[in-house]
Short mmCIF file of N, CA and C in Angstrom, two decimals:
data_model
loop_
_atom_site.label_atom_id
_atom_site.label_comp_id
_atom_site.label_asym_id
_atom_site.label_seq_id
_atom_site.Cartn_x
_atom_site.Cartn_y
_atom_site.Cartn_z
N MET U 128 0.83 -1.16 0.00
CA MET U 128 0.00 0.00 0.00
C MET U 128 0.88 1.24 0.00
N SER U 129 0.44 2.26 -0.56
CA SER U 129 1.21 3.48 -0.71
C SER U 129 1.04 4.38 0.50
N ASP U 130 2.12 5.13 0.85
CA ASP U 130 2.06 6.08 1.95
C ASP U 130 1.57 7.46 1.52
N ARG U 131 1.27 7.58 0.26
CA ARG U 131 0.81 8.90 -0.18
C ARG U 131 -0.56 9.20 0.41
N ARG U 132 -0.68 10.40 0.84
CA ARG U 132 -1.96 10.81 1.39
C ARG U 132 -2.82 11.40 0.28
N ARG U 133 -4.06 11.08 0.34
CA ARG U 133 -4.98 11.65 -0.62
C ARG U 133 -5.57 12.91 -0.03
N THR U 134 -5.53 13.93 -0.79
CA THR U 134 -6.12 15.19 -0.34
C THR U 134 -7.25 15.57 -1.26
N ARG U 135 -8.18 16.23 -0.70
CA ARG U 135 -9.31 16.72 -1.50
C ARG U 135 -9.12 18.20 -1.72
N THR U 136 -9.48 18.60 -2.89
CA THR U 136 -9.48 20.03 -3.15
C THR U 136 -10.80 20.58 -2.64
N ALA U 137 -10.72 21.75 -2.12
CA ALA U 137 -11.93 22.37 -1.59
C ALA U 137 -12.89 22.63 -2.74
N SER U 138 -14.11 22.22 -2.55
CA SER U 138 -15.10 22.47 -3.60
C SER U 138 -15.78 23.81 -3.31
N TYR U 139 -16.16 24.47 -4.38
CA TYR U 139 -16.80 25.78 -4.25
C TYR U 139 -18.30 25.56 -4.07
N ASN U 140 -18.82 26.06 -2.99
CA ASN U 140 -20.26 26.00 -2.74
C ASN U 140 -20.82 27.41 -2.85
N PRO U 141 -21.48 27.71 -3.97
CA PRO U 141 -22.03 29.06 -4.12
C PRO U 141 -23.12 29.30 -3.10
N PRO U 142 -23.33 30.56 -2.74
CA PRO U 142 -24.41 30.85 -1.79
C PRO U 142 -25.75 30.47 -2.38
N PRO U 143 -26.69 30.08 -1.55
CA PRO U 143 -28.00 29.69 -2.09
C PRO U 143 -28.66 30.85 -2.81
N ALA U 144 -29.28 30.51 -3.92
CA ALA U 144 -29.95 31.54 -4.73
C ALA U 144 -31.21 32.01 -4.01
N GLU U 145 -31.55 33.25 -4.27
CA GLU U 145 -32.80 33.79 -3.73
C GLU U 145 -33.97 33.01 -4.35
N PRO U 146 -34.97 32.68 -3.56
CA PRO U 146 -36.12 32.00 -4.16
C PRO U 146 -36.81 32.94 -5.15
N THR U 147 -37.19 32.36 -6.27
CA THR U 147 -37.84 33.19 -7.28
C THR U 147 -39.24 33.53 -6.83
N ALA U 148 -39.56 34.78 -6.96
CA ALA U 148 -40.89 35.25 -6.57
C ALA U 148 -41.89 34.89 -7.66
N THR U 149 -43.07 34.49 -7.25
CA THR U 149 -44.11 34.20 -8.22
C THR U 149 -44.64 35.53 -8.77
N PRO U 150 -44.89 35.57 -10.06
CA PRO U 150 -45.38 36.83 -10.63
C PRO U 150 -46.75 37.19 -10.06
N ARG U 151 -46.95 38.46 -9.85
CA ARG U 151 -48.23 38.96 -9.36
C ARG U 151 -49.07 39.37 -10.56
N TRP U 152 -50.26 38.85 -10.63
CA TRP U 152 -51.16 39.18 -11.72
C TRP U 152 -52.07 40.32 -11.30
N THR U 153 -52.06 41.39 -12.09
CA THR U 153 -52.97 42.50 -11.84
C THR U 153 -54.22 42.30 -12.68
N GLU U 154 -55.24 43.07 -12.37
CA GLU U 154 -56.47 42.98 -13.16
C GLU U 154 -56.19 43.31 -14.62
N ALA U 155 -55.36 44.30 -14.86
CA ALA U 155 -55.03 44.68 -16.24
C ALA U 155 -54.30 43.54 -16.96
N ASP U 156 -53.42 42.83 -16.25
CA ASP U 156 -52.70 41.70 -16.86
C ASP U 156 -53.68 40.60 -17.26
N VAL U 157 -54.63 40.31 -16.39
CA VAL U 157 -55.61 39.25 -16.69
C VAL U 157 -56.48 39.66 -17.87
N ARG U 158 -56.94 40.90 -17.88
CA ARG U 158 -57.79 41.37 -18.99
C ARG U 158 -57.01 41.40 -20.31
N ALA U 159 -55.71 41.62 -20.25
CA ALA U 159 -54.89 41.68 -21.47
C ALA U 159 -54.67 40.31 -22.10
N LEU U 160 -55.07 39.24 -21.44
CA LEU U 160 -54.87 37.90 -21.99
C LEU U 160 -55.74 37.64 -23.21
N GLY U 161 -56.81 38.36 -23.36
CA GLY U 161 -57.70 38.13 -24.49
C GLY U 161 -58.96 37.42 -24.02
N VAL U 162 -59.54 36.64 -24.90
CA VAL U 162 -60.81 35.97 -24.59
C VAL U 162 -60.58 34.70 -23.78
N THR U 163 -59.57 33.92 -24.16
CA THR U 163 -59.27 32.69 -23.44
C THR U 163 -57.77 32.62 -23.15
N THR U 164 -57.41 31.73 -22.25
CA THR U 164 -56.01 31.49 -21.93
C THR U 164 -55.82 30.00 -21.70
N ASP U 165 -54.57 29.59 -21.53
CA ASP U 165 -54.29 28.17 -21.32
C ASP U 165 -54.43 27.81 -19.84
N VAL U 166 -54.41 26.52 -19.56
CA VAL U 166 -54.61 26.03 -18.20
C VAL U 166 -53.47 26.46 -17.27
N VAL U 167 -52.24 26.45 -17.78
CA VAL U 167 -51.09 26.80 -16.95
C VAL U 167 -51.19 28.25 -16.48
N THR U 168 -51.50 29.17 -17.40
CA THR U 168 -51.62 30.58 -17.05
C THR U 168 -52.78 30.79 -16.08
N ALA U 169 -53.91 30.16 -16.36
CA ALA U 169 -55.06 30.30 -15.45
C ALA U 169 -54.71 29.75 -14.07
N GLY U 170 -53.99 28.65 -14.04
CA GLY U 170 -53.57 28.09 -12.77
C GLY U 170 -52.65 29.02 -12.00
N GLN U 171 -51.73 29.68 -12.71
CA GLN U 171 -50.83 30.64 -12.06
C GLN U 171 -51.63 31.79 -11.46
N ILE U 172 -52.60 32.27 -12.19
CA ILE U 172 -53.43 33.38 -11.71
C ILE U 172 -54.17 32.97 -10.44
N LEU U 173 -54.62 31.72 -10.39
CA LEU U 173 -55.38 31.23 -9.25
C LEU U 173 -54.49 30.65 -8.15
N GLY U 174 -53.18 30.64 -8.38
CA GLY U 174 -52.25 30.14 -7.36
C GLY U 174 -52.12 28.63 -7.36
N LEU U 175 -52.36 27.99 -8.50
CA LEU U 175 -52.26 26.54 -8.61
C LEU U 175 -50.98 26.16 -9.35
N SER U 176 -50.43 25.02 -9.02
CA SER U 176 -49.27 24.53 -9.76
C SER U 176 -49.73 24.00 -11.12
N ARG U 177 -48.78 23.80 -12.01
CA ARG U 177 -49.09 23.31 -13.35
C ARG U 177 -49.78 21.94 -13.27
N ASN U 178 -49.19 21.04 -12.47
CA ASN U 178 -49.77 19.70 -12.36
C ASN U 178 -51.17 19.72 -11.77
N THR U 179 -51.37 20.51 -10.74
CA THR U 179 -52.69 20.60 -10.12
C THR U 179 -53.71 21.18 -11.09
N ALA U 180 -53.31 22.20 -11.83
CA ALA U 180 -54.23 22.82 -12.79
C ALA U 180 -54.70 21.80 -13.84
N TYR U 181 -53.75 21.04 -14.40
CA TYR U 181 -54.14 20.03 -15.39
C TYR U 181 -54.96 18.91 -14.76
N ARG U 182 -54.62 18.51 -13.55
CA ARG U 182 -55.37 17.45 -12.88
C ARG U 182 -56.82 17.87 -12.65
N LEU U 183 -57.01 19.11 -12.18
CA LEU U 183 -58.36 19.62 -11.95
C LEU U 183 -59.13 19.77 -13.25
N ALA U 184 -58.44 20.22 -14.31
CA ALA U 184 -59.12 20.37 -15.61
C ALA U 184 -59.57 19.01 -16.15
N ARG U 185 -58.72 18.00 -16.04
CA ARG U 185 -59.09 16.66 -16.50
C ARG U 185 -60.24 16.09 -15.69
N ALA U 186 -60.24 16.35 -14.40
CA ALA U 186 -61.28 15.80 -13.52
C ALA U 186 -62.59 16.59 -13.61
N GLY U 187 -62.55 17.76 -14.26
CA GLY U 187 -63.76 18.57 -14.36
C GLY U 187 -64.04 19.38 -13.11
N THR U 188 -63.02 19.58 -12.28
CA THR U 188 -63.21 20.32 -11.03
C THR U 188 -62.38 21.59 -10.98
N PHE U 189 -61.98 22.10 -12.13
CA PHE U 189 -61.22 23.35 -12.17
C PHE U 189 -62.14 24.45 -11.64
N PRO U 190 -61.60 25.43 -10.89
CA PRO U 190 -62.46 26.45 -10.26
C PRO U 190 -63.26 27.33 -11.21
N VAL U 191 -62.90 27.35 -12.47
CA VAL U 191 -63.64 28.14 -13.46
C VAL U 191 -63.98 27.23 -14.63
N PRO U 192 -64.93 27.63 -15.48
CA PRO U 192 -65.30 26.78 -16.61
C PRO U 192 -64.11 26.50 -17.53
N VAL U 193 -64.07 25.28 -18.07
CA VAL U 193 -63.00 24.85 -18.96
C VAL U 193 -63.61 24.44 -20.29
N ILE U 194 -63.01 24.90 -21.36
CA ILE U 194 -63.43 24.50 -22.70
C ILE U 194 -62.41 23.49 -23.20
N GLN U 195 -62.87 22.30 -23.56
CA GLN U 195 -61.96 21.28 -24.06
C GLN U 195 -62.20 21.09 -25.54
N ALA U 196 -61.15 21.27 -26.32
CA ALA U 196 -61.20 21.04 -27.77
C ALA U 196 -60.15 20.00 -28.09
N GLY U 197 -60.58 18.75 -28.23
CA GLY U 197 -59.62 17.68 -28.43
C GLY U 197 -58.82 17.47 -27.16
N HIS U 198 -57.50 17.58 -27.27
CA HIS U 198 -56.64 17.42 -26.10
C HIS U 198 -56.22 18.76 -25.50
N GLN U 199 -56.77 19.83 -26.02
CA GLN U 199 -56.40 21.17 -25.55
C GLN U 199 -57.48 21.72 -24.63
N TYR U 200 -57.04 22.33 -23.54
CA TYR U 200 -57.94 22.98 -22.60
C TYR U 200 -57.77 24.48 -22.71
N ARG U 201 -58.88 25.20 -22.78
CA ARG U 201 -58.85 26.66 -22.80
C ARG U 201 -59.74 27.17 -21.67
N ILE U 202 -59.30 28.25 -21.05
CA ILE U 202 -60.03 28.83 -19.92
C ILE U 202 -60.53 30.20 -20.34
N PRO U 203 -61.84 30.46 -20.30
CA PRO U 203 -62.34 31.80 -20.62
C PRO U 203 -61.88 32.82 -19.57
N VAL U 204 -61.36 33.93 -20.03
CA VAL U 204 -60.88 34.98 -19.13
C VAL U 204 -62.05 35.56 -18.33
N ALA U 205 -63.24 35.60 -18.92
CA ALA U 205 -64.41 36.10 -18.20
C ALA U 205 -64.67 35.25 -16.96
N GLY U 206 -64.47 33.93 -17.06
CA GLY U 206 -64.64 33.06 -15.90
C GLY U 206 -63.60 33.33 -14.83
N LEU U 207 -62.37 33.62 -15.25
CA LEU U 207 -61.32 33.98 -14.29
C LEU U 207 -61.68 35.27 -13.57
N LEU U 208 -62.13 36.25 -14.33
CA LEU U 208 -62.49 37.54 -13.72
C LEU U 208 -63.63 37.38 -12.73
N THR U 209 -64.59 36.53 -13.06
CA THR U 209 -65.70 36.28 -12.15
C THR U 209 -65.20 35.58 -10.88
N ALA U 210 -64.33 34.58 -11.04
CA ALA U 210 -63.81 33.86 -9.88
C ALA U 210 -62.98 34.77 -8.98
N LEU U 211 -62.35 35.78 -9.58
CA LEU U 211 -61.53 36.73 -8.81
C LEU U 211 -62.34 37.93 -8.34
N HIS U 212 -63.64 37.93 -8.60
CA HIS U 212 -64.54 39.04 -8.24
C HIS U 212 -64.09 40.34 -8.89
N LEU U 213 -63.74 40.26 -10.17
CA LEU U 213 -63.33 41.44 -10.95
C LEU U 213 -64.24 41.58 -12.15
N THR U 214 -65.54 41.50 -11.94
CA THR U 214 -66.47 41.50 -13.06
C THR U 214 -66.84 42.87 -13.57
N THR U 215 -66.39 43.93 -12.91
CA THR U 215 -66.67 45.28 -13.39
C THR U 215 -65.95 45.46 -14.71
N PRO U 216 -66.67 45.83 -15.78
CA PRO U 216 -66.00 45.96 -17.08
C PRO U 216 -64.98 47.08 -17.07
N ALA U 217 -63.84 46.80 -17.66
CA ALA U 217 -62.80 47.82 -17.77
C ALA U 217 -63.08 48.65 -19.01
N THR U 218 -62.95 49.95 -18.88
CA THR U 218 -63.16 50.83 -20.02
C THR U 218 -61.81 51.29 -20.53
N PRO U 219 -61.63 51.32 -21.85
CA PRO U 219 -60.32 51.67 -22.39
C PRO U 219 -59.90 53.11 -22.13
N ASP U 220 -60.87 54.02 -21.96
CA ASP U 220 -60.51 55.43 -21.78
C ASP U 220 -60.40 55.83 -20.31
N GLY U 221 -60.60 54.87 -19.39
CA GLY U 221 -60.44 55.14 -17.98
C GLY U 221 -61.65 55.76 -17.31
N ASP U 222 -62.78 55.90 -18.05
CA ASP U 222 -63.98 56.48 -17.44
C ASP U 222 -64.57 55.48 -16.45
N ASP U 223 -65.29 56.02 -15.50
CA ASP U 223 -65.94 55.21 -14.51
C ASP U 223 -67.08 54.46 -15.18
N PRO U 224 -67.13 53.10 -15.11
CA PRO U 224 -68.20 52.35 -15.78
C PRO U 224 -69.55 52.55 -15.12
N HIS U 225 -69.55 53.04 -13.87
CA HIS U 225 -70.80 53.29 -13.16
C HIS U 225 -70.84 54.75 -12.72
N PRO U 226 -71.22 55.65 -13.62
CA PRO U 226 -71.25 57.06 -13.23
C PRO U 226 -72.32 57.29 -12.18
N PRO U 227 -72.16 58.33 -11.37
CA PRO U 227 -73.15 58.60 -10.33
C PRO U 227 -74.51 58.94 -10.95
N ALA U 228 -75.55 58.58 -10.23
CA ALA U 228 -76.91 58.85 -10.71
C ALA U 228 -77.17 60.36 -10.65
N PRO U 229 -77.93 60.89 -11.64
CA PRO U 229 -78.21 62.35 -11.63
C PRO U 229 -79.13 62.78 -10.52
#
C-alpha cells in the first residue's frame, strides 16, 4: 500500500440563490390575456401549480369553466375575472363604468 496521502481540493459552494418570486397578476394583466387562456396561465393566476391545474381540468373540477377542444384545454378569461370578483367591465378610456346617478 502506498504512503501517499490523498487530499481533496476544496469544492466551491455558491451561496443559495434567492427564491424566485411568483409573478403577481394584476387585473389589467388578466384582462390583457384576451378571450381565453391556457390552463397553466389560469392556474398561475389562481395560485395553482401546473400539475394541479391540469389534474383539476381533466377531472372537471377546475375552479372556473374549462373549454376542451380535443386534447387542448382553454379557460375563458371572463370566468377567471368572475372567480376573482373582478367582473366590473374595464373601459379603455379610464372612465368610470358606473357614473353617479343624476
